Short mmCIF file of C-alpha atoms and ligand atoms in Angstrom, two decimals:
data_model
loop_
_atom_site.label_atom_id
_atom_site.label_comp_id
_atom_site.label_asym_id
_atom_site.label_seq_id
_atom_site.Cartn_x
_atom_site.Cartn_y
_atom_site.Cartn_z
CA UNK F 29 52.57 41.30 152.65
CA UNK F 30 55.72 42.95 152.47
CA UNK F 31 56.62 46.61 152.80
CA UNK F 32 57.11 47.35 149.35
CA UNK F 33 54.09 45.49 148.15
CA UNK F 34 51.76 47.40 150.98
CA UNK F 35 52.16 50.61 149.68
CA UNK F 36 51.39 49.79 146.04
CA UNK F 37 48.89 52.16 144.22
CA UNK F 38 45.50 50.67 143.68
CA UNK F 39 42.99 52.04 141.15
CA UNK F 40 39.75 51.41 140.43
CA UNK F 41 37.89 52.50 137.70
CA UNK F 42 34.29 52.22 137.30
CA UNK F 43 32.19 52.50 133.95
CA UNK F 44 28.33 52.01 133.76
CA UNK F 45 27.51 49.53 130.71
CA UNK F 46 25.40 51.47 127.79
CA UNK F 47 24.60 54.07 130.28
CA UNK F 48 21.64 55.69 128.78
CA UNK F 49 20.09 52.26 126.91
CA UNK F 50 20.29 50.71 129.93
CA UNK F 51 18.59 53.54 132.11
CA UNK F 52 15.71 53.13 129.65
CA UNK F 53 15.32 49.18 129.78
CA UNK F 54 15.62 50.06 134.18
CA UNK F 55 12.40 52.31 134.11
CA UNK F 56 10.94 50.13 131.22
CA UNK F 57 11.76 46.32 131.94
CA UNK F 58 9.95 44.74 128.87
CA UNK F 59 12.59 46.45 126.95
CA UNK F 60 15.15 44.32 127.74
CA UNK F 61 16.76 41.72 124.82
CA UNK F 62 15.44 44.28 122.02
CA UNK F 63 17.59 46.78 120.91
CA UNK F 64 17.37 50.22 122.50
CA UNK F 65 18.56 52.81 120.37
CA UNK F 66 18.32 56.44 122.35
CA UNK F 67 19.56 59.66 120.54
CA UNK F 68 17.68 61.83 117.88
CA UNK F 69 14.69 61.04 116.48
CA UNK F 70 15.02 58.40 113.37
CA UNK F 71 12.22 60.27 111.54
CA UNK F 72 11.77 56.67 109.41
CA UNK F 73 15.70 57.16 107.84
CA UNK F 74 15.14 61.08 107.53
CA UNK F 75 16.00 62.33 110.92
CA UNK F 76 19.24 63.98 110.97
CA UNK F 77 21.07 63.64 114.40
CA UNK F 78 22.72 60.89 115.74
CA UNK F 79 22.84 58.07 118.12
CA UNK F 80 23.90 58.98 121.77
CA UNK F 81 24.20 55.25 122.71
CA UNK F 82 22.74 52.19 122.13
CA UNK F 83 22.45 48.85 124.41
CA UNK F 84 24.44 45.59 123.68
CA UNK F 85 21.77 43.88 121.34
CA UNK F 86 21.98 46.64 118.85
CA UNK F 87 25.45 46.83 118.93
CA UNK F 88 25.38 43.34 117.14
CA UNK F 89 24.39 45.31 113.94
CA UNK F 90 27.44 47.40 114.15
CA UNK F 91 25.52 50.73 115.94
CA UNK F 92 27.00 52.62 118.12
CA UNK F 93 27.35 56.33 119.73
CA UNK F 94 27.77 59.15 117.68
CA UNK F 95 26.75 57.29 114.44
CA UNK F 96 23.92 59.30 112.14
CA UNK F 97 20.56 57.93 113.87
CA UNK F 98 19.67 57.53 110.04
CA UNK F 99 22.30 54.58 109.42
CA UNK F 100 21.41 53.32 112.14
CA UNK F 101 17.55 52.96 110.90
CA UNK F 102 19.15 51.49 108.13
CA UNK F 103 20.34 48.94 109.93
CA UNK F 104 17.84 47.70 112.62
CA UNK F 105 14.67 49.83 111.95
CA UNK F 106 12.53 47.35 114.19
CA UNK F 107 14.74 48.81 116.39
CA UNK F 108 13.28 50.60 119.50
CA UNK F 109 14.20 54.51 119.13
CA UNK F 110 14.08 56.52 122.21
CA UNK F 111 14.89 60.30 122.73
CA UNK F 112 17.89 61.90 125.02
CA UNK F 113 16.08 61.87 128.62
CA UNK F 114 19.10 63.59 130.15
CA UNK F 115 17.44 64.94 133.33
CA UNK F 116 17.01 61.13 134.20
CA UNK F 117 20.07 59.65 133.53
CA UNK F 118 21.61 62.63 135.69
CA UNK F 119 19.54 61.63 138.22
CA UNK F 120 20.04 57.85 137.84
CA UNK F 121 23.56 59.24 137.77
CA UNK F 122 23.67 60.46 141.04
CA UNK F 123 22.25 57.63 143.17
CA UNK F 124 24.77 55.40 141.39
CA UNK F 125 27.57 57.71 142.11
CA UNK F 126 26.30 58.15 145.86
CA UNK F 127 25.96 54.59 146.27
CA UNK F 128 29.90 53.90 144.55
CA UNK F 129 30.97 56.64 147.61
CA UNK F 130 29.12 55.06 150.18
CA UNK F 131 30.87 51.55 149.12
CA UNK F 132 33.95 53.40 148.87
CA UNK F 133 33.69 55.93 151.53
CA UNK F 134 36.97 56.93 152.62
CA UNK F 135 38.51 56.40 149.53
CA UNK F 136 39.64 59.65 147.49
CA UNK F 137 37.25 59.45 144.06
CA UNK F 138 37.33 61.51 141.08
CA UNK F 139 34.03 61.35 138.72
CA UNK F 140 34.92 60.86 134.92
CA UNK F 141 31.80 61.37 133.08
CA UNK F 142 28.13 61.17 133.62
CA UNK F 143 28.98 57.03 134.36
CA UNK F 144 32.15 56.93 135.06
CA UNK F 145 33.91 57.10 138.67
CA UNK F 146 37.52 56.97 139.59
CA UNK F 147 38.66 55.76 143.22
CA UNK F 148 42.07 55.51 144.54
CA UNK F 149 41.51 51.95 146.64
CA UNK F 150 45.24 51.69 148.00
CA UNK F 151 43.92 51.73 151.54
CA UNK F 152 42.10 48.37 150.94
CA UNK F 153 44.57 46.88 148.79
CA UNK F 154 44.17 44.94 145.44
CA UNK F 155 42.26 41.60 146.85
CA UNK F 156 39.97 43.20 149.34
CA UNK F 157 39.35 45.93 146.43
CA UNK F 158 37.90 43.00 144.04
CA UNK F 159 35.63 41.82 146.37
CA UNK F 160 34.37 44.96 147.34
CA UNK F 161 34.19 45.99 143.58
CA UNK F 162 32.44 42.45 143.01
CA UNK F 163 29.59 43.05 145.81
CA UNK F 164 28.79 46.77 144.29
CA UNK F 165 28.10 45.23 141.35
CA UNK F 166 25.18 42.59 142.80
CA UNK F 167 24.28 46.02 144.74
CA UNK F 168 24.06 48.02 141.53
CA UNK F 169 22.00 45.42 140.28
CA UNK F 170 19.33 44.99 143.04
CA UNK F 171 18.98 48.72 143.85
CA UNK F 172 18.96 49.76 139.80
CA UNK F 173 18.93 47.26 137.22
CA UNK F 174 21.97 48.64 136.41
CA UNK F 175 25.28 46.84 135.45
CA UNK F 176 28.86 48.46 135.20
CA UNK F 177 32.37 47.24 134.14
CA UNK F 178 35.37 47.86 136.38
CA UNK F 179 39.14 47.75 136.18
CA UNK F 180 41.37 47.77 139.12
CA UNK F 181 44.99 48.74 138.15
CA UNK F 182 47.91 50.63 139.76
CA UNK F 183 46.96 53.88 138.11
CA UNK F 184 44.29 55.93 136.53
CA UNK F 185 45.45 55.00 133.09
CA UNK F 186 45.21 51.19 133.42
CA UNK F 187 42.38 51.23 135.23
CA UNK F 188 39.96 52.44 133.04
CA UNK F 189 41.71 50.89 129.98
CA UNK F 190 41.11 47.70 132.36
CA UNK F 191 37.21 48.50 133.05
CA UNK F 192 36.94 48.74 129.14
CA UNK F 193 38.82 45.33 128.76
CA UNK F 194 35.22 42.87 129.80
CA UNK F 195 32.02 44.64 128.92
CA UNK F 196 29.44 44.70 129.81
CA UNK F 197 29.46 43.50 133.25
CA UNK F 198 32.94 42.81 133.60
CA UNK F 199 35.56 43.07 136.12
CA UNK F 200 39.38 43.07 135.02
CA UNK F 201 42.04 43.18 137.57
CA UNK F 202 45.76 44.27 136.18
CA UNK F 203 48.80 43.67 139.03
CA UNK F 204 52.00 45.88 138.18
CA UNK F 205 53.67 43.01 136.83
CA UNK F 206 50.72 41.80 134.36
CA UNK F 207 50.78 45.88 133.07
CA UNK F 208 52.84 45.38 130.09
CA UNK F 209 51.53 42.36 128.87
CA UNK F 210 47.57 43.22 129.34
CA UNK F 211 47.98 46.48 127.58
CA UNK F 212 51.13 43.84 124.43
CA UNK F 213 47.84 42.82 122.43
CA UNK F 214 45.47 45.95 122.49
CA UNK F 215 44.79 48.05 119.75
CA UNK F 216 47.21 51.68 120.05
CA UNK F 217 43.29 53.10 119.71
CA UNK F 218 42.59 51.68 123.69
CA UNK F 219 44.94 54.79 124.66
CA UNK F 220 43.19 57.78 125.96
CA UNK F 221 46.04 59.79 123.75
CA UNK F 222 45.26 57.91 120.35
CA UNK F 223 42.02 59.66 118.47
CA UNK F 224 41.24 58.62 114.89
CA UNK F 225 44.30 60.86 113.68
CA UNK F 226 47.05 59.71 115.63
CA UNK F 227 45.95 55.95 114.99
CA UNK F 228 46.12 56.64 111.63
CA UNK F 229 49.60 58.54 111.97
CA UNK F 230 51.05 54.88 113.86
CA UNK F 231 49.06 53.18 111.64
CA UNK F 232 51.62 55.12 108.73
CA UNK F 233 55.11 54.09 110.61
CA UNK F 234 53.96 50.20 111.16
CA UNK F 235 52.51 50.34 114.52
CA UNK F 236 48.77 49.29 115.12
CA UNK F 237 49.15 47.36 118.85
CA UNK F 238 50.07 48.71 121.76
CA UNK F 239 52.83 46.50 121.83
CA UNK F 240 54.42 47.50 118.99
CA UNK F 241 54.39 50.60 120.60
CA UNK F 242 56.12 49.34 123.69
CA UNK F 243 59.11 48.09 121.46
CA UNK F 244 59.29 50.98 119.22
CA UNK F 245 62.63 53.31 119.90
CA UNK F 246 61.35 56.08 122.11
CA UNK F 247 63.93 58.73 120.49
CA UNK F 248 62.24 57.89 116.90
CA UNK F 249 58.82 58.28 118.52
CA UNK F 250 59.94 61.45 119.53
CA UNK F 251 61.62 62.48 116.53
CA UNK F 252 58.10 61.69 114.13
CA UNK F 253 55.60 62.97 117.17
CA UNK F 254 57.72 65.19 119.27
CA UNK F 255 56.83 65.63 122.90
CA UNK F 256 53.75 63.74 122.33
CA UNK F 257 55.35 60.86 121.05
CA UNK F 258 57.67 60.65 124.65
CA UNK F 259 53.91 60.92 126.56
CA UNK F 260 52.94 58.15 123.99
CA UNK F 261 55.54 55.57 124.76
CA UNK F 262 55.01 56.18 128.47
CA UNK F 263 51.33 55.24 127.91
CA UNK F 264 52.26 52.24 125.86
CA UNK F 265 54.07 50.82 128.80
CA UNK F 266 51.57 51.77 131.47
CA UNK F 267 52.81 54.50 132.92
CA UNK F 268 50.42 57.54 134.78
CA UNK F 269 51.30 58.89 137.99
CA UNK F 270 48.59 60.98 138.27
CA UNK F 271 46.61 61.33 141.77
CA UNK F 272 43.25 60.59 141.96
CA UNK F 273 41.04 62.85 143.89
CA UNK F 274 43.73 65.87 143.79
CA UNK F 275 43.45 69.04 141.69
CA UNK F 276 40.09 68.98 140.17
CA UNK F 277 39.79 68.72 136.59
CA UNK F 278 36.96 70.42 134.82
CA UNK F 279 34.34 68.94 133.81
CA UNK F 280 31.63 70.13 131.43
CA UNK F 281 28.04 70.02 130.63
CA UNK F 282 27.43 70.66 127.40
CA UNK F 283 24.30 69.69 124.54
CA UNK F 284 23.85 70.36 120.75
CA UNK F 285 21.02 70.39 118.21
CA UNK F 286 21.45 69.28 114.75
CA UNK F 287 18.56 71.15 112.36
CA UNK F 288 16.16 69.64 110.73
CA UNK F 289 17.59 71.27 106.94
CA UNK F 290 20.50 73.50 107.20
CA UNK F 291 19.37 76.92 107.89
CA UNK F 292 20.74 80.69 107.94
CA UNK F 293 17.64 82.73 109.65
CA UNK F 294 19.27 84.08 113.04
CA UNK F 295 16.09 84.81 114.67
CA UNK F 296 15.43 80.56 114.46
CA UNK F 297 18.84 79.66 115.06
CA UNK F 298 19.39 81.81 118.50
CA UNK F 299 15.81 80.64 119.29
CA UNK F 300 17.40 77.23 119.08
CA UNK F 301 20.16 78.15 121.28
CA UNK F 302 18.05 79.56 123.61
CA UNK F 303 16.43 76.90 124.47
CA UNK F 304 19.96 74.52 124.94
CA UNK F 305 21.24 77.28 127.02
CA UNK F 306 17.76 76.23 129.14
CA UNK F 307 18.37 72.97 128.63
CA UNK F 308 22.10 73.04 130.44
CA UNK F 309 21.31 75.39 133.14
CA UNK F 310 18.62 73.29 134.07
CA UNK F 311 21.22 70.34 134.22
CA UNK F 312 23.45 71.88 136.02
CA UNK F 313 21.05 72.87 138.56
CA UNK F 314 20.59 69.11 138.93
CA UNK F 315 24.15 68.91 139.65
CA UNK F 316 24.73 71.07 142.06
CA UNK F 317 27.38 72.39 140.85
CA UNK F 318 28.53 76.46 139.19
CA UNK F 319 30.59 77.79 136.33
CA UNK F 320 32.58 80.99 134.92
CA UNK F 321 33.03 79.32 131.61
CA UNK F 322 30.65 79.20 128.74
CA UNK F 323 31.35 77.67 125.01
CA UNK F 324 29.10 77.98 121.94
CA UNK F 325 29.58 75.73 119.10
CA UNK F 326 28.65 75.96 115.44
CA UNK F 327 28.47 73.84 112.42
CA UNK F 328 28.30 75.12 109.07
CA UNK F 329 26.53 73.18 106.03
CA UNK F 330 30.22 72.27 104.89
CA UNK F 331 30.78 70.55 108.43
CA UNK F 332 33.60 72.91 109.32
CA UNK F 333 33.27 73.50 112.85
CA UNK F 334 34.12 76.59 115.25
CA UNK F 335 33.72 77.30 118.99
CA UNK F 336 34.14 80.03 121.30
CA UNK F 337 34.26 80.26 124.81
CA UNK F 338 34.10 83.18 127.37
CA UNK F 339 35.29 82.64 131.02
CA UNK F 340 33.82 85.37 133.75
CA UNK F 341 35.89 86.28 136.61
CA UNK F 342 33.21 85.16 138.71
CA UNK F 343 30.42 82.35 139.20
CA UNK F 344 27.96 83.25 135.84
CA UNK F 345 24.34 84.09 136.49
CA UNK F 346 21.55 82.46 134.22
CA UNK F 347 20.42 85.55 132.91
CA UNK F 348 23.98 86.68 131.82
CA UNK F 349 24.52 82.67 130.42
CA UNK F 350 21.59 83.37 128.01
CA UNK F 351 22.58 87.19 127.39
CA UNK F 352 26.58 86.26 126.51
CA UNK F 353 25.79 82.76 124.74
CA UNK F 354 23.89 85.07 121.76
CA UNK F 355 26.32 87.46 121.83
CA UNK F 356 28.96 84.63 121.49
CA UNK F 357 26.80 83.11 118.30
CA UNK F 358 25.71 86.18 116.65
CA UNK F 359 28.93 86.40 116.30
CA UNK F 360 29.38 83.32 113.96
CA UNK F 361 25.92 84.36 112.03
CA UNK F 362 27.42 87.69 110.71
CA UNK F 363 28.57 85.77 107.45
CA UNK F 364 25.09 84.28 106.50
CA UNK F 365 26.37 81.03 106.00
CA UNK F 366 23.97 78.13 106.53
CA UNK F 367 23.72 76.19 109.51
CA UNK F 368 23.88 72.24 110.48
CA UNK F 369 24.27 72.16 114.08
CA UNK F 370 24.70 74.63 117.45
CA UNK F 371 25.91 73.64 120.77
CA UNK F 372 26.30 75.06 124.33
CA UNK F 373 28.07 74.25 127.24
CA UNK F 374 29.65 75.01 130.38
CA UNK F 375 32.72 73.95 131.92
CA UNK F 376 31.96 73.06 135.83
CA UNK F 377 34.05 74.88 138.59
CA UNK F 378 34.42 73.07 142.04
P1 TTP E 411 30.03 55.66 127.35
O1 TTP E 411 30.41 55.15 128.70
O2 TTP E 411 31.11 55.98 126.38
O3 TTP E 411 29.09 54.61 126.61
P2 TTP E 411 27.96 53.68 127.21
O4 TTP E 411 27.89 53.76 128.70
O5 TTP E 411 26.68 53.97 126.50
O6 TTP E 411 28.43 52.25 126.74
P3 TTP E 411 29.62 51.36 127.31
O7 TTP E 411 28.97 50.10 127.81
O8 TTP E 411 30.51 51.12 126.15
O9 TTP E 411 30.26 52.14 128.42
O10 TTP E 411 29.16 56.96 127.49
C1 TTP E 411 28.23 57.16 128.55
C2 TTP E 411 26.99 57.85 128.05
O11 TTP E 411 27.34 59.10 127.45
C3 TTP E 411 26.23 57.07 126.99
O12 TTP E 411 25.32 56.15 127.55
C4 TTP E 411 25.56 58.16 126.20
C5 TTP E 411 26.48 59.36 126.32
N1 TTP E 411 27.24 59.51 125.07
C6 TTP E 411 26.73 60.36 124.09
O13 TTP E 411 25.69 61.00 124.28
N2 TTP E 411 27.42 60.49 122.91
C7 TTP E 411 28.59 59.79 122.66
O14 TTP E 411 29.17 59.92 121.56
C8 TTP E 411 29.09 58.92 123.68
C9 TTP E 411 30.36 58.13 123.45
C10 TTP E 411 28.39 58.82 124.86
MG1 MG E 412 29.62 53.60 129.87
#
């Protein structure tokens, strides 16, 4: 190994496969090779929430996350439907992180999402990282019935693109010089920077691939998209030099409640809150972890959608989470309007 080559970056990017589907078929093995549908209750096609994932077989009838838990009746309704155990998966969460660290150890992480784990593997280099990435998935299997897909990369951005790249159960390795032509075929969508909008805003000036991207003039990028569009062609090509395990981003815990029929009484709809705001704190208990920042969210019958957040100088006690989180809403429930949907959530401090 030469110099050069010794001190490349190595990423590795680790994503659990239908995280909370397969958490149910774990603790519930005859399960497995029906489809799991977990989210709101279907109420036979009436129920009015949505999916919060779903496992591989129902995916073959086009469900997936965030879709109305009523389609996706519709489509499968021998389907089996179970609710949002969150306490579990957080737990289940937990031991899977712990057991990524102890594989790891040594290496600087940064956790994603409730199944999803960022490590920065230069130390062991790209081969040794494969096997080792290889071997936590047989462990992940024995110790929870669990599988994951993981990308190893030379930076944050490929990597998880990469871990997206074989699922489930994959593993996708990406050298610097296969960068370009991994990300040439992929949809522009596969960037962390592309949301609905945006894709449809390429989609407008001829560019659906990523590597149409890569070979569009940067200057007329930034000319349609502005700064954006420079941080968009630097995607394209592969490019993140951000450090993993440095400044800590924050990370939230959040959940929401879509009503049964839109409704305007405030006594029921801070009764609902209430018990979210219970519903989070207890969460974050689980995780160990404080906040200063707390966000309420509110849907109208119309779908238009408003937060607001308050951050406290200081670490925020339960009692003043429940007292501010009203005082936040009552403040959307002054016009009368009717209501589809409240959330709450934190943002996590370190
Ligand atoms: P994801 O990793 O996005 O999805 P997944 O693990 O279910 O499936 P995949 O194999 O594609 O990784 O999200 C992790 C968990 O977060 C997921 O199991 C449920 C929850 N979630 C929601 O509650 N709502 C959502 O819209 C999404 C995307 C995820
Ligand atoms: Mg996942």
């Amino acid at each position: 190994m030469n110099e050069e080559k010794s001190r490349e970056k190595v990423i590795l990017h680790l994503d659990l496969d239908a995280f909370f589907a397969a958490c149910e078929e774990a603790r519930r093995p005859e399960l497995r090779g029906r489809p799991v549908i977990v989210g709101a209750d279907p109420k036979e096609g009436k129920g009015r929430g949505v999916v919060s994932t779903c496992n591989y077989e129902a995916r073959k009838f086009g469900i997936h996350s965030a879709m109305p838990i009523s389609w996706a009746w519709k489509r499968a309704p021998w389907a089996v439907f179970l609710p949002v155990d969150m306490h579990y998966y957080m737990e289940t969460s937990a031991r899977v992180m712990g057991l990524a660290r102890e594989k790891f150890s040594g290496s600087k992480f940064e956790p994603a999402s409730i199944d999803e784990i960022t490590f920065d593997v230069s130390s062991l280099g790209f081969e040794k990282s494969g096997e080792f990435a290889r071997e936590f998935k047989q462990e992940l299997k024995k110790k929870e019935g669990l599988t994951c897909s993981i990308g190893l990369a030379p930076n944050p951005l490929v990597a998880k693109i990469a871990s997206d790249f074989q699922k489930p159960d994959g593993l996708t390795p990406v050298k610097s010089h296969e960068v370009k032509m991994f990300l040439f075929p992929l949809p522009v969508r596969k960037l962390p920077g592309v949301g609905p909008k945006m894709e449809e805003a390429l989609k407008s000036i001829g560019v659906e691939t990523i590597g149409q991207l890569q070979s569009f003039p940067k200057e007329k990028l930034s000319r349609v998209f502005g700064k954006y569009g420079e941080h968009l062609y630097a995607e394209a090509h592969g490019k993140d030099d951000r450090e993993i395990g440095g400044e800590w981003k924050a990370k939230s815990i959040s959940r929401q409640a879509t009503f049964e029929e839109d409704i305007s009484s405030k006594e029921r709809i801070l009764a609902a809150l209430d018990e979210l705001v219970n519903d989070v704190l207890e969460d974050v208990k689980v995780s160990k972890t404080k906040f200063k920042t707390i966000i309420v969210k509110i849907r109208y019958e119309d779908f238009s959608t408003y937060t607001k957040q308050k951050k406290f100088r200081s670490h925020v006690l339960e009692k003043d989470a429940k007292i501010w989180a009203r005082e936040l809403m009552k403040g959307f429930l002054k016009v009368g309007r009717n209501v589809r949907l409240i959330g709450f959530g934190v943002r996590l401090e370190k």
